[in-house]
Amino acid sequence: EAQVTQNPRYLITVTGKKLTVTCSQNMNHEYMSWYRQDPGLGLRQIYYSMNVEVTDKGDVPEGYKVSRKEKRNFPLILESPSPNQTSLYFCASKPRGTDTQYFGPGTRLTVL
Amino acid sequence: AQSVTQLDSQVPVFEEAPVELRCNYSSSVSVYLFWYVQYPNQGLQLLLKYLSGSTLVESINGFEAEFNKSQTSFHLRKPSVHISDTAEYFCAVSPITGGGNKLTFGTGTQLKVEL
């Protein structure tokens, strides 16, 4: 089944404890992206990647890192999480040259 | 830069009644337009999109949206809603030149269908 998977789906952590949220897609998509969803703000793009080893900042990149060493994986790294990063995170992917992004199921992160 | 405004944060409606979810956008370049739906505890799914051609686009489950360039709007409508339509709906735009890479979302409209 073609899909975007995220792990973990739920995570509660404490301020300053490094964490990684994984994203993987099995559709051979070139483009991948991370969003955060907050009440009243909709979805905002954190980082995106056009292809392997090519990443760029979105609208709200502060406090996050990403890497794209393989085409299928696009992990989101929080080196020192803070409470304002408590949010619902979505990974998305799409083939190059197409218009529609496919979203993962989301990761709900709580930073205490 | 683009921006998307969804004026209604919540829309309650009775089952079988019609509904309209409003979306207006601002952009200095031509854009693609999308409606995504998020069912409870799920990710976003594409509902419908406007790329070019006919300004009225339809989804497989009875929703339709009309692109109005002069009013920079892309309102979503359904003539008769069902309980299963309860979800959050997001309008989004993407610059045509960017090929769909940069999606800008509105803040979402929660549609609650009641019996």
PDB file of C-alpha atoms in Angstrom:
ATOM      1  CA  GLU A   1       0.000   0.000   0.000  1.00  0.00           C
ATOM      2  CA  ALA A   2       1.304   3.431  -0.987  1.00  0.00           C
ATOM      3  CA  GLN A   3       1.671   5.498   2.135  1.00  0.00           C
ATOM      4  CA  VAL A   4       3.557   7.963   4.266  1.00  0.00           C
ATOM      5  CA  THR A   5       4.330   6.661   7.744  1.00  0.00           C
ATOM      6  CA  GLN A   6       5.398   8.553  10.834  1.00  0.00           C
ATOM      7  CA  ASN A   7       6.787   7.339  14.119  1.00  0.00           C
ATOM      8  CA  PRO A   8       6.030   7.736  16.879  1.00  0.00           C
ATOM      9  CA  ARG A   9       2.385   8.732  16.605  1.00  0.00           C
ATOM     10  CA  TYR A  10       2.332  10.147  20.117  1.00  0.00           C
ATOM     11  CA  LEU A  11       5.222  11.401  22.226  1.00  0.00           C
ATOM     12  CA  ILE A  12       5.481  13.131  25.573  1.00  0.00           C
ATOM     13  CA  THR A  13       8.919  14.416  26.472  1.00  0.00           C
ATOM     14  CA  VAL A  14      10.637  17.010  28.639  1.00  0.00           C
ATOM     15  CA  THR A  15      12.355  20.239  27.758  1.00  0.00           C
ATOM     16  CA  GLY A  16      15.828  19.790  26.358  1.00  0.00           C
ATOM     17  CA  LYS A  17      15.726  16.065  25.633  1.00  0.00           C
ATOM     18  CA  LYS A  18      16.680  15.504  22.012  1.00  0.00           C
ATOM     19  CA  LEU A  19      14.165  13.627  19.920  1.00  0.00           C
ATOM     20  CA  THR A  20      13.642  12.476  16.342  1.00  0.00           C
ATOM     21  CA  VAL A  21      10.358  11.954  14.544  1.00  0.00           C
ATOM     22  CA  THR A  22      10.746   9.653  11.578  1.00  0.00           C
ATOM     23  CA  CYS A  23       8.952   9.934   8.256  1.00  0.00           C
ATOM     24  CA  SER A  24       9.088   7.341   5.530  1.00  0.00           C
ATOM     25  CA  GLN A  25       7.344   7.022   2.168  1.00  0.00           C
ATOM     26  CA  ASN A  26       7.240   4.025  -0.158  1.00  0.00           C
ATOM     27  CA  MET A  27       6.183   5.857  -3.320  1.00  0.00           C
ATOM     28  CA  ASN A  28       9.641   6.911  -4.532  1.00  0.00           C
ATOM     29  CA  HIS A  29       8.664  10.575  -4.195  1.00  0.00           C
ATOM     30  CA  GLU A  30      11.361  13.190  -4.657  1.00  0.00           C
ATOM     31  CA  TYR A  31       9.712  15.912  -2.588  1.00  0.00           C
ATOM     32  CA  MET A  32       9.102  15.638   1.153  1.00  0.00           C
ATOM     33  CA  SER A  33       8.031  18.190   3.707  1.00  0.00           C
ATOM     34  CA  TRP A  34       7.272  18.701   7.391  1.00  0.00           C
ATOM     35  CA  TYR A  35       4.396  20.778   8.772  1.00  0.00           C
ATOM     36  CA  ARG A  36       3.162  21.628  12.211  1.00  0.00           C
ATOM     37  CA  GLN A  37      -0.503  22.151  12.956  1.00  0.00           C
ATOM     38  CA  ASP A  38      -1.611  24.428  15.771  1.00  0.00           C
ATOM     39  CA  PRO A  39      -5.150  25.499  16.717  1.00  0.00           C
ATOM     40  CA  GLY A  40      -6.161  28.670  14.944  1.00  0.00           C
ATOM     41  CA  LEU A  41      -2.992  28.702  12.826  1.00  0.00           C
ATOM     42  CA  GLY A  42      -3.603  25.881  10.371  1.00  0.00           C
ATOM     43  CA  LEU A  43      -0.579  24.060   8.992  1.00  0.00           C
ATOM     44  CA  ARG A  44       2.753  25.774   8.655  1.00  0.00           C
ATOM     45  CA  GLN A  45       5.730  24.402   6.768  1.00  0.00           C
ATOM     46  CA  ILE A  46       8.858  23.694   8.819  1.00  0.00           C
ATOM     47  CA  TYR A  47      11.313  22.265   6.278  1.00  0.00           C
ATOM     48  CA  TYR A  48      11.145  20.662   2.890  1.00  0.00           C
ATOM     49  CA  SER A  49      13.386  18.581   0.653  1.00  0.00           C
ATOM     50  CA  MET A  50      13.411  18.519  -3.121  1.00  0.00           C
ATOM     51  CA  ASN A  51      15.530  15.364  -3.270  1.00  0.00           C
ATOM     52  CA  VAL A  52      18.297  13.467  -1.491  1.00  0.00           C
ATOM     53  CA  GLU A  53      20.743  15.829   0.224  1.00  0.00           C
ATOM     54  CA  VAL A  54      18.651  18.859  -0.793  1.00  0.00           C
ATOM     55  CA  THR A  55      16.764  20.545   2.042  1.00  0.00           C
ATOM     56  CA  ASP A  56      15.496  24.054   2.675  1.00  0.00           C
ATOM     57  CA  LYS A  57      13.693  26.066   5.323  1.00  0.00           C
ATOM     58  CA  GLY A  58       9.984  26.584   5.327  1.00  0.00           C
ATOM     59  CA  ASP A  59       8.099  29.241   7.252  1.00  0.00           C
ATOM     60  CA  VAL A  60       8.869  28.114  10.822  1.00  0.00           C
ATOM     61  CA  PRO A  61      12.245  26.302  10.873  1.00  0.00           C
ATOM     62  CA  GLU A  62      13.570  27.618  14.199  1.00  0.00           C
ATOM     63  CA  GLY A  63      14.346  24.839  16.661  1.00  0.00           C
ATOM     64  CA  TYR A  64      14.213  22.061  14.071  1.00  0.00           C
ATOM     65  CA  LYS A  65      16.669  20.168  11.893  1.00  0.00           C
ATOM     66  CA  VAL A  66      16.138  17.720   9.073  1.00  0.00           C
ATOM     67  CA  SER A  67      18.215  15.398   6.941  1.00  0.00           C
ATOM     68  CA  ARG A  68      17.598  13.567   3.685  1.00  0.00           C
ATOM     69  CA  LYS A  69      20.201  10.853   3.282  1.00  0.00           C
ATOM     70  CA  GLU A  70      17.845   8.455   1.564  1.00  0.00           C
ATOM     71  CA  LYS A  71      14.984   9.154  -0.778  1.00  0.00           C
ATOM     72  CA  ARG A  72      12.373   7.405   1.327  1.00  0.00           C
ATOM     73  CA  ASN A  73      13.228   8.935   4.734  1.00  0.00           C
ATOM     74  CA  PHE A  74      12.989  12.495   6.025  1.00  0.00           C
ATOM     75  CA  PRO A  75      13.449  12.631   9.810  1.00  0.00           C
ATOM     76  CA  LEU A  76      12.604  15.711  11.861  1.00  0.00           C
ATOM     77  CA  ILE A  77      15.055  16.400  14.672  1.00  0.00           C
ATOM     78  CA  LEU A  78      14.446  18.541  17.740  1.00  0.00           C
ATOM     79  CA  GLU A  79      17.851  19.023  19.348  1.00  0.00           C
ATOM     80  CA  SER A  80      16.527  20.769  22.447  1.00  0.00           C
ATOM     81  CA  PRO A  81      12.730  20.707  22.513  1.00  0.00           C
ATOM     82  CA  SER A  82      10.825  23.464  24.244  1.00  0.00           C
ATOM     83  CA  PRO A  83       7.162  23.682  25.300  1.00  0.00           C
ATOM     84  CA  ASN A  84       6.332  25.946  22.346  1.00  0.00           C
ATOM     85  CA  GLN A  85       7.099  22.995  20.078  1.00  0.00           C
ATOM     86  CA  THR A  86       4.144  21.106  21.495  1.00  0.00           C
ATOM     87  CA  SER A  87       2.111  20.523  18.357  1.00  0.00           C
ATOM     88  CA  LEU A  88       0.740  18.072  15.824  1.00  0.00           C
ATOM     89  CA  TYR A  89       3.325  17.305  13.149  1.00  0.00           C
ATOM     90  CA  PHE A  90       2.660  16.067   9.636  1.00  0.00           C
ATOM     91  CA  CYS A  91       5.036  14.742   7.035  1.00  0.00           C
ATOM     92  CA  ALA A  92       4.077  14.896   3.368  1.00  0.00           C
ATOM     93  CA  SER A  93       5.537  13.775   0.061  1.00  0.00           C
ATOM     94  CA  LYS A  94       4.874  14.126  -3.642  1.00  0.00           C
ATOM     95  CA  PRO A  95       6.478  13.190  -6.931  1.00  0.00           C
ATOM     96  CA  ARG A  96       8.529  15.856  -8.679  1.00  0.00           C
ATOM     97  CA  GLY A  97       6.519  17.891 -11.156  1.00  0.00           C
ATOM     98  CA  THR A  98       3.120  17.060  -9.693  1.00  0.00           C
ATOM     99  CA  ASP A  99       0.852  19.234  -7.609  1.00  0.00           C
ATOM    100  CA  THR A 100      -0.642  17.010  -4.911  1.00  0.00           C
ATOM    101  CA  GLN A 101       1.045  16.259  -1.583  1.00  0.00           C
ATOM    102  CA  TYR A 102       0.296  13.045   0.335  1.00  0.00           C
ATOM    103  CA  PHE A 103       0.217  13.342   4.104  1.00  0.00           C
ATOM    104  CA  GLY A 104       1.193  10.991   6.884  1.00  0.00           C
ATOM    105  CA  PRO A 105      -1.095  10.285   9.865  1.00  0.00           C
ATOM    106  CA  GLY A 106       0.546  12.827  12.148  1.00  0.00           C
ATOM    107  CA  THR A 107       2.649  12.818  15.317  1.00  0.00           C
ATOM    108  CA  ARG A 108       1.286  14.485  18.417  1.00  0.00           C
ATOM    109  CA  LEU A 109       4.183  15.869  20.438  1.00  0.00           C
ATOM    110  CA  THR A 110       3.938  17.260  23.946  1.00  0.00           C
ATOM    111  CA  VAL A 111       6.962  18.947  25.493  1.00  0.00           C
ATOM    112  CA  LEU A 112       6.683  19.469  29.250  1.00  0.00           C
TER     113      LEU A 112
ATOM    114  CA  ALA B   1       3.993  35.489  -0.782  1.00  0.00           C
ATOM    115  CA  GLN B   2       0.586  33.899  -0.463  1.00  0.00           C
ATOM    116  CA  SER B   3      -2.025  33.970   2.257  1.00  0.00           C
ATOM    117  CA  VAL B   4      -5.284  32.089   2.714  1.00  0.00           C
ATOM    118  CA  THR B   5      -8.237  33.211   4.783  1.00  0.00           C
ATOM    119  CA  GLN B   6     -10.942  30.901   6.009  1.00  0.00           C
ATOM    120  CA  LEU B   7     -13.399  33.212   7.693  1.00  0.00           C
ATOM    121  CA  ASP B   8     -15.375  30.562   9.570  1.00  0.00           C
ATOM    122  CA  SER B   9     -13.566  28.540  12.191  1.00  0.00           C
ATOM    123  CA  GLN B  10     -16.634  26.414  12.898  1.00  0.00           C
ATOM    124  CA  VAL B  11     -19.729  25.653  10.844  1.00  0.00           C
ATOM    125  CA  PRO B  12     -22.525  23.656  12.472  1.00  0.00           C
ATOM    126  CA  VAL B  13     -25.156  22.276  10.101  1.00  0.00           C
ATOM    127  CA  PHE B  14     -27.959  19.733  10.226  1.00  0.00           C
ATOM    128  CA  GLU B  15     -27.750  16.564   8.201  1.00  0.00           C
ATOM    129  CA  GLU B  16     -29.114  16.883   4.648  1.00  0.00           C
ATOM    130  CA  ALA B  17     -28.795  20.672   4.745  1.00  0.00           C
ATOM    131  CA  PRO B  18     -26.531  22.526   2.275  1.00  0.00           C
ATOM    132  CA  VAL B  19     -23.227  23.980   3.395  1.00  0.00           C
ATOM    133  CA  GLU B  20     -20.669  26.462   2.120  1.00  0.00           C
ATOM    134  CA  LEU B  21     -17.168  26.790   3.533  1.00  0.00           C
ATOM    135  CA  ARG B  22     -15.536  30.012   2.498  1.00  0.00           C
ATOM    136  CA  CYS B  23     -11.968  30.486   1.322  1.00  0.00           C
ATOM    137  CA  ASN B  24     -10.289  33.631   0.048  1.00  0.00           C
ATOM    138  CA  TYR B  25      -6.675  33.930  -0.933  1.00  0.00           C
ATOM    139  CA  SER B  26      -4.112  36.578  -1.721  1.00  0.00           C
ATOM    140  CA  SER B  27      -1.206  36.076  -4.073  1.00  0.00           C
ATOM    141  CA  SER B  28       0.933  38.138  -6.415  1.00  0.00           C
ATOM    142  CA  VAL B  29       1.366  35.151  -8.730  1.00  0.00           C
ATOM    143  CA  SER B  30      -0.979  32.585 -10.223  1.00  0.00           C
ATOM    144  CA  VAL B  31      -1.746  29.708  -7.917  1.00  0.00           C
ATOM    145  CA  TYR B  32      -3.146  26.215  -7.766  1.00  0.00           C
ATOM    146  CA  LEU B  33      -5.989  25.857  -5.240  1.00  0.00           C
ATOM    147  CA  PHE B  34      -6.754  22.908  -3.011  1.00  0.00           C
ATOM    148  CA  TRP B  35      -9.196  21.732  -0.399  1.00  0.00           C
ATOM    149  CA  TYR B  36      -7.909  19.147   2.061  1.00  0.00           C
ATOM    150  CA  VAL B  37     -10.056  17.305   4.615  1.00  0.00           C
ATOM    151  CA  GLN B  38      -8.921  16.001   7.995  1.00  0.00           C
ATOM    152  CA  TYR B  39     -11.185  13.456   9.655  1.00  0.00           C
ATOM    153  CA  PRO B  40     -10.845  13.041  13.423  1.00  0.00           C
ATOM    154  CA  ASN B  41      -7.468  11.629  14.421  1.00  0.00           C
ATOM    155  CA  GLN B  42      -6.321  11.245  10.841  1.00  0.00           C
ATOM    156  CA  GLY B  43      -3.958  12.978   8.446  1.00  0.00           C
ATOM    157  CA  LEU B  44      -4.974  15.305   5.642  1.00  0.00           C
ATOM    158  CA  GLN B  45      -6.517  13.969   2.452  1.00  0.00           C
ATOM    159  CA  LEU B  46      -6.925  15.859  -0.778  1.00  0.00           C
ATOM    160  CA  LEU B  47     -10.597  16.592  -1.386  1.00  0.00           C
ATOM    161  CA  LEU B  48     -10.381  18.494  -4.661  1.00  0.00           C
ATOM    162  CA  LYS B  49      -8.150  20.876  -6.546  1.00  0.00           C
ATOM    163  CA  TYR B  50      -8.205  23.523  -9.229  1.00  0.00           C
ATOM    164  CA  LEU B  51      -5.275  23.655 -11.599  1.00  0.00           C
ATOM    165  CA  SER B  52      -6.722  25.095 -14.809  1.00  0.00           C
ATOM    166  CA  GLY B  53      -9.695  24.798 -17.142  1.00  0.00           C
ATOM    167  CA  SER B  54     -13.251  24.680 -15.826  1.00  0.00           C
ATOM    168  CA  THR B  55     -13.578  26.828 -12.735  1.00  0.00           C
ATOM    169  CA  LEU B  56     -15.980  24.359 -11.111  1.00  0.00           C
ATOM    170  CA  VAL B  57     -14.331  21.274  -9.703  1.00  0.00           C
ATOM    171  CA  GLU B  58     -15.986  18.329  -7.986  1.00  0.00           C
ATOM    172  CA  SER B  59     -14.993  15.610  -5.562  1.00  0.00           C
ATOM    173  CA  ILE B  60     -16.166  12.009  -5.606  1.00  0.00           C
ATOM    174  CA  ASN B  61     -18.229  12.467  -2.440  1.00  0.00           C
ATOM    175  CA  GLY B  62     -20.426  15.325  -3.612  1.00  0.00           C
ATOM    176  CA  PHE B  63     -18.402  18.403  -2.701  1.00  0.00           C
ATOM    177  CA  GLU B  64     -17.695  21.071  -5.281  1.00  0.00           C
ATOM    178  CA  ALA B  65     -15.682  24.261  -5.333  1.00  0.00           C
ATOM    179  CA  GLU B  66     -15.641  27.162  -7.749  1.00  0.00           C
ATOM    180  CA  PHE B  67     -12.601  29.238  -8.524  1.00  0.00           C
ATOM    181  CA  ASN B  68     -13.466  32.917  -8.812  1.00  0.00           C
ATOM    182  CA  LYS B  69     -10.434  34.855  -9.967  1.00  0.00           C
ATOM    183  CA  SER B  70     -11.972  38.310  -9.649  1.00  0.00           C
ATOM    184  CA  GLN B  71     -12.979  37.680  -6.049  1.00  0.00           C
ATOM    185  CA  THR B  72      -9.904  35.534  -5.309  1.00  0.00           C
ATOM    186  CA  SER B  73     -12.139  32.917  -3.770  1.00  0.00           C
ATOM    187  CA  PHE B  74     -12.429  29.147  -3.810  1.00  0.00           C
ATOM    188  CA  HIS B  75     -15.492  28.356  -1.713  1.00  0.00           C
ATOM    189  CA  LEU B  76     -16.427  24.746  -0.983  1.00  0.00           C
ATOM    190  CA  ARG B  77     -20.056  23.643  -1.203  1.00  0.00           C
ATOM    191  CA  LYS B  78     -22.164  20.563  -0.753  1.00  0.00           C
ATOM    192  CA  PRO B  79     -25.923  20.557  -1.420  1.00  0.00           C
ATOM    193  CA  SER B  80     -26.721  17.934   1.235  1.00  0.00           C
ATOM    194  CA  VAL B  81     -24.300  16.971   3.991  1.00  0.00           C
ATOM    195  CA  HIS B  82     -24.023  13.688   5.832  1.00  0.00           C
ATOM    196  CA  ILE B  83     -22.881  12.902   9.353  1.00  0.00           C
ATOM    197  CA  SER B  84     -19.727  11.376   7.880  1.00  0.00           C
ATOM    198  CA  ASP B  85     -18.745  14.788   6.475  1.00  0.00           C
ATOM    199  CA  THR B  86     -17.912  15.951   9.995  1.00  0.00           C
ATOM    200  CA  ALA B  87     -14.252  16.935   9.742  1.00  0.00           C
ATOM    201  CA  GLU B  88     -11.906  19.870   9.521  1.00  0.00           C
ATOM    202  CA  TYR B  89     -11.470  21.379   6.081  1.00  0.00           C
ATOM    203  CA  PHE B  90      -8.394  23.269   4.964  1.00  0.00           C
ATOM    204  CA  CYS B  91      -8.079  25.501   1.943  1.00  0.00           C
ATOM    205  CA  ALA B  92      -4.558  25.799   0.508  1.00  0.00           C
ATOM    206  CA  VAL B  93      -2.765  27.468  -2.376  1.00  0.00           C
ATOM    207  CA  SER B  94       0.481  26.811  -4.178  1.00  0.00           C
ATOM    208  CA  PRO B  95       2.290  28.991  -6.738  1.00  0.00           C
ATOM    209  CA  ILE B  96       2.048  27.500 -10.193  1.00  0.00           C
ATOM    210  CA  THR B  97       5.697  28.208 -10.876  1.00  0.00           C
ATOM    211  CA  GLY B  98       6.664  26.281  -7.760  1.00  0.00           C
ATOM    212  CA  GLY B  99       4.921  23.170  -9.031  1.00  0.00           C
ATOM    213  CA  GLY B 100       3.018  22.518  -5.833  1.00  0.00           C
ATOM    214  CA  ASN B 101       6.087  22.535  -3.612  1.00  0.00           C
ATOM    215  CA  LYS B 102       5.039  25.411  -1.395  1.00  0.00           C
ATOM    216  CA  LEU B 103       1.620  24.900   0.131  1.00  0.00           C
ATOM    217  CA  THR B 104       0.139  27.738   2.168  1.00  0.00           C
ATOM    218  CA  PHE B 105      -2.813  26.691   4.290  1.00  0.00           C
ATOM    219  CA  GLY B 106      -5.710  28.537   5.800  1.00  0.00           C
ATOM    220  CA  THR B 107      -6.526  28.142   9.465  1.00  0.00           C
ATOM    221  CA  GLY B 108      -9.185  25.516   8.826  1.00  0.00           C
ATOM    222  CA  THR B 109     -12.965  25.249   9.192  1.00  0.00           C
ATOM    223  CA  GLN B 110     -14.465  22.667  11.504  1.00  0.00           C
ATOM    224  CA  LEU B 111     -17.642  21.300   9.920  1.00  0.00           C
ATOM    225  CA  LYS B 112     -19.928  19.649  12.431  1.00  0.00           C
ATOM    226  CA  VAL B 113     -22.929  17.837  11.018  1.00  0.00           C
ATOM    227  CA  GLU B 114     -25.722  17.192  13.484  1.00  0.00           C
ATOM    228  CA  LEU B 115     -28.790  14.993  13.317  1.00  0.00           C
TER     229      LEU B 115
END
